[in-house]
mmCIF file of C-alpha atoms in Angstrom:
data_model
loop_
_atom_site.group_PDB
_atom_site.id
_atom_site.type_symbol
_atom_site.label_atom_id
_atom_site.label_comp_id
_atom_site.label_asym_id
_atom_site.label_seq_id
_atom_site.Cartn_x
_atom_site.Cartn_y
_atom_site.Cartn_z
ATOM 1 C CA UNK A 1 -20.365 24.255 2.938
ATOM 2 C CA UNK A 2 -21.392 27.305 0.953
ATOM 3 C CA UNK A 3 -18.385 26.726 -1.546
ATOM 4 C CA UNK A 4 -19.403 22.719 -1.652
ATOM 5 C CA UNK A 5 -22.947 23.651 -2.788
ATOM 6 C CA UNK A 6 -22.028 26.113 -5.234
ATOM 7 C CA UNK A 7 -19.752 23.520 -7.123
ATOM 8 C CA UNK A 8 -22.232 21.175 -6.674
ATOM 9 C CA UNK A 9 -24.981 23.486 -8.225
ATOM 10 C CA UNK A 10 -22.474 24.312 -11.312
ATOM 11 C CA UNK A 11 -21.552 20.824 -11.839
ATOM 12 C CA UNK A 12 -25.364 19.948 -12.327
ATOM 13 C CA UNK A 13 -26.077 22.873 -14.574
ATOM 14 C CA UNK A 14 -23.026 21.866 -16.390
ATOM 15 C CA UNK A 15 -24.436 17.962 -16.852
ATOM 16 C CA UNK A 16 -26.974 19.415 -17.568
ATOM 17 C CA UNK A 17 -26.036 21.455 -20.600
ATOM 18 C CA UNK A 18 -23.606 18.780 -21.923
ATOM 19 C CA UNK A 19 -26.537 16.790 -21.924
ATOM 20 C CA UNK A 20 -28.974 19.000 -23.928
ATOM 21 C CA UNK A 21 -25.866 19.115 -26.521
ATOM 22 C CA UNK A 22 -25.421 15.730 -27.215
ATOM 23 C CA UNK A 23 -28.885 14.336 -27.354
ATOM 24 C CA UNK A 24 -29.533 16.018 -30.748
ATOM 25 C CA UNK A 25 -32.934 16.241 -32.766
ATOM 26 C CA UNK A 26 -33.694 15.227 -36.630
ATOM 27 C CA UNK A 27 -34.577 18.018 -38.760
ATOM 28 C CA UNK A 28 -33.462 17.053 -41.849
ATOM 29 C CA UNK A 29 -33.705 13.188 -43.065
ATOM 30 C CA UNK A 30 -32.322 11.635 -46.690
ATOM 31 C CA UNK A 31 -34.174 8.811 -48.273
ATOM 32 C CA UNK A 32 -32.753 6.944 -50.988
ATOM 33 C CA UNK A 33 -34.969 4.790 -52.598
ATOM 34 C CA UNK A 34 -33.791 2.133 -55.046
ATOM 35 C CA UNK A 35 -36.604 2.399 -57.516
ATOM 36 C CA UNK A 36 -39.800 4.513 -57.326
ATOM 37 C CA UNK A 37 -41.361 2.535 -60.155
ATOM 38 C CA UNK A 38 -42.204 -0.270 -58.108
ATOM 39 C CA UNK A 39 -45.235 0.252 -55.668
ATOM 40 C CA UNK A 40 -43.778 -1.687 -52.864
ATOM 41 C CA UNK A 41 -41.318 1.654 -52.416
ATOM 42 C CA UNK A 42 -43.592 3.920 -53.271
ATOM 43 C CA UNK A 43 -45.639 2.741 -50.052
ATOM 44 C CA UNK A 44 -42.829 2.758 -48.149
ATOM 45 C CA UNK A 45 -41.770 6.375 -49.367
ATOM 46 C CA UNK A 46 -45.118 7.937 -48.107
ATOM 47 C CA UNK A 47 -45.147 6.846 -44.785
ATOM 48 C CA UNK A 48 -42.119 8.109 -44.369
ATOM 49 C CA UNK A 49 -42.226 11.244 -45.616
ATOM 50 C CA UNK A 50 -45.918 11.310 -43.504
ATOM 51 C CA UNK A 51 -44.280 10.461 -40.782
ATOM 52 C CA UNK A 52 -41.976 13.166 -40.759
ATOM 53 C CA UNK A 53 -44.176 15.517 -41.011
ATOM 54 C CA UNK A 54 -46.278 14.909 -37.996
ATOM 55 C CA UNK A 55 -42.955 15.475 -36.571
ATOM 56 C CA UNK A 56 -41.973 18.254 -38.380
ATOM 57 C CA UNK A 57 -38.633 16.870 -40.008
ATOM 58 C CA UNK A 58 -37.997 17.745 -43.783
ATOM 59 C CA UNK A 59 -37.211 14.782 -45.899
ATOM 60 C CA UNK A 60 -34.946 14.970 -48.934
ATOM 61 C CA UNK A 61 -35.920 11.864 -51.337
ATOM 62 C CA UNK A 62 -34.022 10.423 -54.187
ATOM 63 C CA UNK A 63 -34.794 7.701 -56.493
ATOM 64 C CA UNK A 64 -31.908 5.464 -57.811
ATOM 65 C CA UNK A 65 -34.046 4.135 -60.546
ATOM 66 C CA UNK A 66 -32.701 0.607 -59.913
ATOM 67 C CA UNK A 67 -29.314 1.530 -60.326
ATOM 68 C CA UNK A 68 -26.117 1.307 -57.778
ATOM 69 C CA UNK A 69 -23.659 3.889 -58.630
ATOM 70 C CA UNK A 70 -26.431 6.598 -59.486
ATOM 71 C CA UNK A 71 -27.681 5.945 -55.906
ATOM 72 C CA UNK A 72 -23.719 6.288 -54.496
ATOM 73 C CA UNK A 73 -23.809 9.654 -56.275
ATOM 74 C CA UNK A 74 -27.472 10.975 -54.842
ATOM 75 C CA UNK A 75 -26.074 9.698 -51.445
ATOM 76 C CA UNK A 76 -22.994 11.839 -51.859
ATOM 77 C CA UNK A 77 -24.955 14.295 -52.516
ATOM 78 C CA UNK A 78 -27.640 14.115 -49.576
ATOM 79 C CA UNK A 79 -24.763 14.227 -47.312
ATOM 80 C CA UNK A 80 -23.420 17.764 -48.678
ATOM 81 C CA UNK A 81 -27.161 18.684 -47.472
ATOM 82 C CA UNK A 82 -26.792 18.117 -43.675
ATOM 83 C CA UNK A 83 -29.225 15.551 -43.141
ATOM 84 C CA UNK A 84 -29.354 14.113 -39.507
ATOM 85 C CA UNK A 85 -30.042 10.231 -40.632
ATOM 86 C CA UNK A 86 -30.167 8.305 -43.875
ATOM 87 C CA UNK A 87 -33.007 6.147 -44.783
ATOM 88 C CA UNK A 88 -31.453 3.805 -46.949
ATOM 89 C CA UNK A 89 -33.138 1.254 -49.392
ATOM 90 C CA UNK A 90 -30.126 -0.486 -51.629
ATOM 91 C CA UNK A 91 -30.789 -0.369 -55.443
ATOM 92 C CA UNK A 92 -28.568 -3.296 -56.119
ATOM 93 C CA UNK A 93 -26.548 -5.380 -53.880
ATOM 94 C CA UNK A 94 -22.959 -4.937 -55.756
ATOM 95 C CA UNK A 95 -22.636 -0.774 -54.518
ATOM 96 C CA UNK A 96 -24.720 -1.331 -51.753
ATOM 97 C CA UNK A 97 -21.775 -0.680 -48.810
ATOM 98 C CA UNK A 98 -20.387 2.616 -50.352
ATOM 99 C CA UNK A 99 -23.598 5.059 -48.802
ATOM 100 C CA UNK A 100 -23.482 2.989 -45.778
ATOM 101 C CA UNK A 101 -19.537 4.026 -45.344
ATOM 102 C CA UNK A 102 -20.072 6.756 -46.875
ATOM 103 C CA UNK A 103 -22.610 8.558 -44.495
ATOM 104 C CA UNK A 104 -20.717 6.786 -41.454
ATOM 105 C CA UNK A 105 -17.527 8.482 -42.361
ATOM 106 C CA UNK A 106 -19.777 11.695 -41.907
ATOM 107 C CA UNK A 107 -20.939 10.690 -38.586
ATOM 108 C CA UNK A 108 -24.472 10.077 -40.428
ATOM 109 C CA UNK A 109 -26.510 6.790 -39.029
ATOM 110 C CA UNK A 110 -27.538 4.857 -41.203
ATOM 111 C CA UNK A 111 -31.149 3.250 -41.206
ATOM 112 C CA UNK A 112 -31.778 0.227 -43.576
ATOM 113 C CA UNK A 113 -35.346 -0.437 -44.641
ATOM 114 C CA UNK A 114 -35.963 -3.972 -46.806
ATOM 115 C CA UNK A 115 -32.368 -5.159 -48.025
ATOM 116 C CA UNK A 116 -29.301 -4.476 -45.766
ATOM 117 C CA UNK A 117 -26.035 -3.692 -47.179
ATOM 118 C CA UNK A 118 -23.355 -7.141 -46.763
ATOM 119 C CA UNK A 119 -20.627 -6.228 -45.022
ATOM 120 C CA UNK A 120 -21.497 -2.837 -44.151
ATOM 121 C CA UNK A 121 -24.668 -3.128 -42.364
ATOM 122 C CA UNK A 122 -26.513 0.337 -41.382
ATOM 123 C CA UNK A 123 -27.414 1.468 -37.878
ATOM 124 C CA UNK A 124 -30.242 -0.771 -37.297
ATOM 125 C CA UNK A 125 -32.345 -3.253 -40.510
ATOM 126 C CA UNK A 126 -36.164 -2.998 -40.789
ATOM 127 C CA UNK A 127 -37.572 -5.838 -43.161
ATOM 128 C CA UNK A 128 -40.464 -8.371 -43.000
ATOM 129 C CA UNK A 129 -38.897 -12.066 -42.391
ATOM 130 C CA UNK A 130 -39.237 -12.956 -45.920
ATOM 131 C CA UNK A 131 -37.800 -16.605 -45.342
ATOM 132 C CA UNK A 132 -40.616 -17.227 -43.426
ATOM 133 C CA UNK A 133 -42.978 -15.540 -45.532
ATOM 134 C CA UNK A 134 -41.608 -17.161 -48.837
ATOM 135 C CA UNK A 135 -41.705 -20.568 -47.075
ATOM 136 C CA UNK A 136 -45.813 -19.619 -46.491
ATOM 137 C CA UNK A 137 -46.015 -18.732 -49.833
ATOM 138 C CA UNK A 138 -44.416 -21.527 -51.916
ATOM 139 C CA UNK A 139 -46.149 -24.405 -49.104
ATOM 140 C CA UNK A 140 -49.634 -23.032 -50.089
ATOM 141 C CA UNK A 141 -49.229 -23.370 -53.998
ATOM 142 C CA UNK A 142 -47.183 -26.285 -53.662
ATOM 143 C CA UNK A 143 -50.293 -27.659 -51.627
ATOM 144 C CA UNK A 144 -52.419 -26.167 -54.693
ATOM 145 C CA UNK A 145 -51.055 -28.463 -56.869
ATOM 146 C CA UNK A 146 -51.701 -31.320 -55.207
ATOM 147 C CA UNK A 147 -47.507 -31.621 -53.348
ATOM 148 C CA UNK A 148 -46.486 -32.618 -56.704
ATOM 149 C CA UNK A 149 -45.300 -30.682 -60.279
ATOM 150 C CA UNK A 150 -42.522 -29.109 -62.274
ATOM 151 C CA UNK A 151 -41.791 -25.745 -60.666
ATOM 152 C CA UNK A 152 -40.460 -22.164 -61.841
ATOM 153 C CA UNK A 153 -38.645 -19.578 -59.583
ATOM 154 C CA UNK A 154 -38.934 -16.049 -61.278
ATOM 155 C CA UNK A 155 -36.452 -14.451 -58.836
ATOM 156 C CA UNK A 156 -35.975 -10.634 -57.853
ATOM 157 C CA UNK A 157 -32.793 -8.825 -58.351
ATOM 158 C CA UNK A 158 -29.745 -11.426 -57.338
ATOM 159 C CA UNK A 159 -28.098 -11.352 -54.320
ATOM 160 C CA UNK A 160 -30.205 -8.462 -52.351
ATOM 161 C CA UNK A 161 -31.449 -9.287 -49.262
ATOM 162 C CA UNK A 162 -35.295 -10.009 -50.304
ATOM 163 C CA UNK A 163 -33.796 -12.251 -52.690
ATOM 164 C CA UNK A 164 -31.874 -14.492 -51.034
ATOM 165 C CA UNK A 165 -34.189 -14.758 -47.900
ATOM 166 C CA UNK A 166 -37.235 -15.348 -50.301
ATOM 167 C CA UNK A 167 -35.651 -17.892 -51.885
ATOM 168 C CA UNK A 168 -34.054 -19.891 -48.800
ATOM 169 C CA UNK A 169 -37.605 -19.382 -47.621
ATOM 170 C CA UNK A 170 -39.059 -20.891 -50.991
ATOM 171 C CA UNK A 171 -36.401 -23.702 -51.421
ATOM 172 C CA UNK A 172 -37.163 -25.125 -47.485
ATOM 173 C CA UNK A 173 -41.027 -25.588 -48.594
ATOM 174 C CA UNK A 174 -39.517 -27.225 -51.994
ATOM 175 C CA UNK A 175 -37.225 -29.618 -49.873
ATOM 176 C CA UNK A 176 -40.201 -30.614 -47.747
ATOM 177 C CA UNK A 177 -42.112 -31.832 -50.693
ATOM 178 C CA UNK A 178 -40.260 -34.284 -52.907
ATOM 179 C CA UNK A 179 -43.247 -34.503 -55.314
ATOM 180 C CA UNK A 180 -41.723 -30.798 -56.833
ATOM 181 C CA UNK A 181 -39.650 -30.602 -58.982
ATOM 182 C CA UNK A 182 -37.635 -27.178 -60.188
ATOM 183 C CA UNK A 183 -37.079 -27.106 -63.685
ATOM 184 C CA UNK A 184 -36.250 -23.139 -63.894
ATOM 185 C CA UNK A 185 -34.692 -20.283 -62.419
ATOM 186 C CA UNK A 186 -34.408 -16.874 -63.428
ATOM 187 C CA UNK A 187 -33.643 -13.753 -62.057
ATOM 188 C CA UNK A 188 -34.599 -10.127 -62.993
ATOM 189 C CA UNK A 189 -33.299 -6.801 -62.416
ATOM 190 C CA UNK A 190 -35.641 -4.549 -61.204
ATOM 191 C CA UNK A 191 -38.647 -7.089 -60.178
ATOM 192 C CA UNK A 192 -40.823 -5.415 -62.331
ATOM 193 C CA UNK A 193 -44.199 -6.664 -64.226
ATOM 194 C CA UNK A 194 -42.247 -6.724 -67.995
ATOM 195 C CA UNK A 195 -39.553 -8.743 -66.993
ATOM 196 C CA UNK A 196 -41.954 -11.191 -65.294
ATOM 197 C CA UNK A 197 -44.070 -11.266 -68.463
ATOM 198 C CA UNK A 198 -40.500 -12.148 -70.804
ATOM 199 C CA UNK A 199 -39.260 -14.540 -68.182
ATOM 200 C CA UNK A 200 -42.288 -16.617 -67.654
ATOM 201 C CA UNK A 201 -43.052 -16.449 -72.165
ATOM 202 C CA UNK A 202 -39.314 -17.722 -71.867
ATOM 203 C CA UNK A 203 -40.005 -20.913 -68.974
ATOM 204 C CA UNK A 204 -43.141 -21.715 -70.710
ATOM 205 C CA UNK A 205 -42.004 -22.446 -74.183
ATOM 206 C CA UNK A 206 -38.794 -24.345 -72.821
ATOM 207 C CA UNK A 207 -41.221 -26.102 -70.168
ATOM 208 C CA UNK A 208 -45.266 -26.491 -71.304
ATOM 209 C CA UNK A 209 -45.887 -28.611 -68.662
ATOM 210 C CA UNK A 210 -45.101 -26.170 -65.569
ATOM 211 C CA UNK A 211 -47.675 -26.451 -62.786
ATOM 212 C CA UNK A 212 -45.970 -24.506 -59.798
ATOM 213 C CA UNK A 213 -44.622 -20.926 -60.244
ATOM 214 C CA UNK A 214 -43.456 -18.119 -57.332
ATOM 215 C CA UNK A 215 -42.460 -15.222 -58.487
ATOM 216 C CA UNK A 216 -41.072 -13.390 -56.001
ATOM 217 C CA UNK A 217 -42.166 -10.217 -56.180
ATOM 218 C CA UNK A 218 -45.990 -8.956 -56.915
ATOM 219 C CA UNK A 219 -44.953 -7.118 -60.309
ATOM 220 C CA UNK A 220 -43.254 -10.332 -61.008
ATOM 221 C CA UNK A 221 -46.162 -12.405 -60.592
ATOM 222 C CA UNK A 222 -48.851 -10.102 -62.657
ATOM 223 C CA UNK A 223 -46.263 -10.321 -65.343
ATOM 224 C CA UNK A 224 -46.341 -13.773 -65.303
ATOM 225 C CA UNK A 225 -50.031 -14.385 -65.022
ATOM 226 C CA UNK A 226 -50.164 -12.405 -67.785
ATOM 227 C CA UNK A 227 -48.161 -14.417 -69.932
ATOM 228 C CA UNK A 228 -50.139 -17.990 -68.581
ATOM 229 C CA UNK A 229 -52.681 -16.571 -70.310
ATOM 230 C CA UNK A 230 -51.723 -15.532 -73.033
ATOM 231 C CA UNK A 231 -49.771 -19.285 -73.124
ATOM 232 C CA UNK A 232 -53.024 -21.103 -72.383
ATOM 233 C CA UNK A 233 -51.715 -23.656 -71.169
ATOM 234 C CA UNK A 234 -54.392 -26.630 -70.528
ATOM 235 C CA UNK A 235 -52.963 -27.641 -67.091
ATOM 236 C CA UNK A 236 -53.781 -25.087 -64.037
ATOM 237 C CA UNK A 237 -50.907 -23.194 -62.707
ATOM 238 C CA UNK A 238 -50.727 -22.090 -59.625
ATOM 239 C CA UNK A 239 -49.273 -19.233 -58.922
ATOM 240 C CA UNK A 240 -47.391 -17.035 -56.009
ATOM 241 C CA UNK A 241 -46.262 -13.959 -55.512
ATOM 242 C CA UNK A 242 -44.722 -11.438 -52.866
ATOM 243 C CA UNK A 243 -45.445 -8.224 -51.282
ATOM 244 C CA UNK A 244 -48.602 -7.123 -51.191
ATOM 245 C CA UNK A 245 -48.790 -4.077 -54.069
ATOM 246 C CA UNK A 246 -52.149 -2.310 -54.492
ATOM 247 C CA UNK A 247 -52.433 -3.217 -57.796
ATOM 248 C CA UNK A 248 -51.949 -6.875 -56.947
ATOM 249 C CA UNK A 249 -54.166 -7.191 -54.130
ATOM 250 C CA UNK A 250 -56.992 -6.634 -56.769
ATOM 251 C CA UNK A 251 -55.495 -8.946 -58.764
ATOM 252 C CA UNK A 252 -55.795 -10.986 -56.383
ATOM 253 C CA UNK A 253 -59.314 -10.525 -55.722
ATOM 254 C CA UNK A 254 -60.388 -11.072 -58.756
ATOM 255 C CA UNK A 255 -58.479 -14.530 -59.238
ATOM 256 C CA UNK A 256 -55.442 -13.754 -61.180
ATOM 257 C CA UNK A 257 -53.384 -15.530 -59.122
ATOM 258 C CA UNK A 258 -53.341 -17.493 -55.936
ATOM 259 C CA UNK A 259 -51.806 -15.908 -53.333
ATOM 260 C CA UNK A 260 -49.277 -13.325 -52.150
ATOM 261 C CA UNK A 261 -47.305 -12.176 -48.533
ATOM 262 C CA UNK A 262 -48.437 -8.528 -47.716
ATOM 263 C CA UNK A 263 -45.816 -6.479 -46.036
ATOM 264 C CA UNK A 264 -45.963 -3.779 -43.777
ATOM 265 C CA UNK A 265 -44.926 -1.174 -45.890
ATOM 266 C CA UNK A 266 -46.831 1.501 -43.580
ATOM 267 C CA UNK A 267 -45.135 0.169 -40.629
ATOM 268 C CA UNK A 268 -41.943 0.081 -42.155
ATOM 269 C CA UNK A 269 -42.330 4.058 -43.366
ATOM 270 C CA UNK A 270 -42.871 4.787 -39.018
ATOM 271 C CA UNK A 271 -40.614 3.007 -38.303
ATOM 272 C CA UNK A 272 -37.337 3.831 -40.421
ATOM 273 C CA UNK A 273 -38.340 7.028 -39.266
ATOM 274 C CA UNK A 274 -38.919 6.653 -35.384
ATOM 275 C CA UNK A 275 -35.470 4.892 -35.608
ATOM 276 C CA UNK A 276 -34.334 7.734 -37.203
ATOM 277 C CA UNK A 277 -35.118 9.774 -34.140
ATOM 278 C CA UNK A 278 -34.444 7.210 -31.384
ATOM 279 C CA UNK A 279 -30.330 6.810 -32.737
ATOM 280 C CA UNK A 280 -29.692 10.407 -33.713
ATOM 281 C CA UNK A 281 -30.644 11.075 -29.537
ATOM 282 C CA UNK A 282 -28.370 8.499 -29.157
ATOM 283 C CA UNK A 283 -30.134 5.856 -28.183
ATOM 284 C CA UNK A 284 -29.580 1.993 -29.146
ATOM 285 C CA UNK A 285 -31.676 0.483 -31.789
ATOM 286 C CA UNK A 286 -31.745 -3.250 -32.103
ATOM 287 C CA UNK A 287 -29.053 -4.442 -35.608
ATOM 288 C CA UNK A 288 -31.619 -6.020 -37.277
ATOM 289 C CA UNK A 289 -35.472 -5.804 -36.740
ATOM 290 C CA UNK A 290 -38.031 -7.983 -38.444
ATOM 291 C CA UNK A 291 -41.820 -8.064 -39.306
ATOM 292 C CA UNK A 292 -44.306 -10.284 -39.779
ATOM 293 C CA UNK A 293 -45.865 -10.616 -43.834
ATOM 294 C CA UNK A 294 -49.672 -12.043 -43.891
ATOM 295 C CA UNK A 295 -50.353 -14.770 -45.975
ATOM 296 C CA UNK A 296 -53.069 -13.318 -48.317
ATOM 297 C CA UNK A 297 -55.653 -15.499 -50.330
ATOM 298 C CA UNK A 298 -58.902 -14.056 -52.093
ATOM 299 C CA UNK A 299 -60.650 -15.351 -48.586
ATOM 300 C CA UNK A 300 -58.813 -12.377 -46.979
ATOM 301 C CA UNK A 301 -57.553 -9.780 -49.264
ATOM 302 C CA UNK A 302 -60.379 -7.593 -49.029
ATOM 303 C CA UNK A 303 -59.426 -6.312 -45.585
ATOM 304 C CA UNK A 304 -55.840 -5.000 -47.272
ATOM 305 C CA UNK A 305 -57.349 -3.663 -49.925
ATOM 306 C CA UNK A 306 -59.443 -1.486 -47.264
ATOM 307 C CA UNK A 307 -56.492 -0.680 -44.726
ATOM 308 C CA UNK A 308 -52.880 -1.525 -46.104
ATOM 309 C CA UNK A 309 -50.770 -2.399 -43.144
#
């Protein structure tokens, strides 16, 4: 009996130990960001990196600058620096598998934040449900202009995941209104503010009498209010946009457009990061995981402007 309990004793301390081995803590997280420009990252970046310091995790962040194979190589190189998890945000959607295989060949999880990588999906997705947001979006200026109008798509960067979902999103509100009709598409590269400005110079000169825009990103859509007015059109335009940018939410405010979808960008931050944690201890985290966006008009942006989610 003596003998029995001894084993017994070592075999628990032994469990035990084994145990205290595998479930393993984050000290050290990567971040790749795909463009620090735009604010929408920028958010996200910060709550991440305050996050991990209420934790007391060091974060390593690098900034693509919107482009794929400079992001492949600051991946490479955040895996030479023994980070416990990657926080990955995809500059581009053509390169966007190699980190993903790339830190899984290195026994590295993976944690996607806004556009997942096809094919090669991380450890677990965190993203608002921009179809359903989009759709929101596009029904409310559709219903602006009375469920009727020639209509312009500024799009974000083609084929990421924001893109795609926004417009699927976009083009179900279109289908439900046979009034619209789209008489441009364009995409951009980087969503930014410039390229919304050129684009929507560009669809107003080939089509004056435009009465329906989304652009599907914020930047996008101050870029292209700015060029309405320069255009001056005499028909009102209204006018959508996507994600909920500090900037824009003043914008918004103070009438520059009509209406947006504000992310969670804080949330997102945590929550990349309490992912982070969870899968490292080897624990299951749901494949994908998906927010909720607020529709935001001038009746309720003030409350973002005071306490981004």
């Amino acid at each position: 009996m003596k003998l029995s309990r001894t084993l017994l004793t070592t075999a628990a301390i032994l469990a035990l130990s084994l145990g205290s081995v595998q479930a393993k803590e984050v000290k050290k997280l990567g971040l790749a960001v795909a463009n620090l420009q735009a604010n929408f990252f920028n958010q996200i970046k910060q709550a991440v990196e305050a996050e991990a310091k209420t934790r007391g995790i060091e974060v390593i962040t690098v900034d693509a600058k919107g482009d794929g194979p400079t992001q492949v190589n600051q991946v490479q190189d955040l895996l030479t620096q023994n980070i416990d998890a990657l926080i990955y945000i995809p500059a581009g959607a053509a390169a966007a598998t190699i980190p993903v295989k790339l830190a899984h060949q290195s026994n590295v999880p993976v944690i996607n934040v806004d556009r997942n990588a096809d094919g090669a999906p991380g450890d677990t997705f965190l993203a608002t449900d921009s179809v359903a947001s989009a759709n929101a979006v596009c029904k409310y200026i559709i219903e602006k202009a009375g469920g009727k109008g020639n209509m312009v798509i500024i799009h974000g960067q083609k084929g990421t995941t924001p893109e795609v979902d926004r417009t699927k999103g976009c083009m179900d509100a279109v289908k439900a209104n046979p009034g619209v009709k789209i008489v441009s598409e364009q995409w951009s590269n980087i969503w930014s503010q410039d390229e919304g400005f050129q684009i929507m110079q560009n669809m107003l000169q080939a089509n004056p009498d435009v009465s329906i825009v989304f652009a599907q990103a914020d930047a996008l859509a101050l870029g292209a209010a700015q060029a309405i007015k320069v255009a001056n059109p005499s028909q009102k335009i209204a006018l959508g946009g996507f994600d909920g940018d500090t900037a824009a939410l003043e914008a918004l405010k103070n009438g520059v457009f009509d209406v947006t979808a504000t992310q969670q960008t804080q949330k997102m931050g945590r929550d990349a990061v309490a992912n982070a944690v969870k899968i490292v201890a080897g624990e299951k985290a749901p494949p994908v995981q998906l927010m909720d966006a607020t529709l935001t008009t001038k009746d309720n942006v003030a409350g973002f402007i005071a306490n981004h989610p």
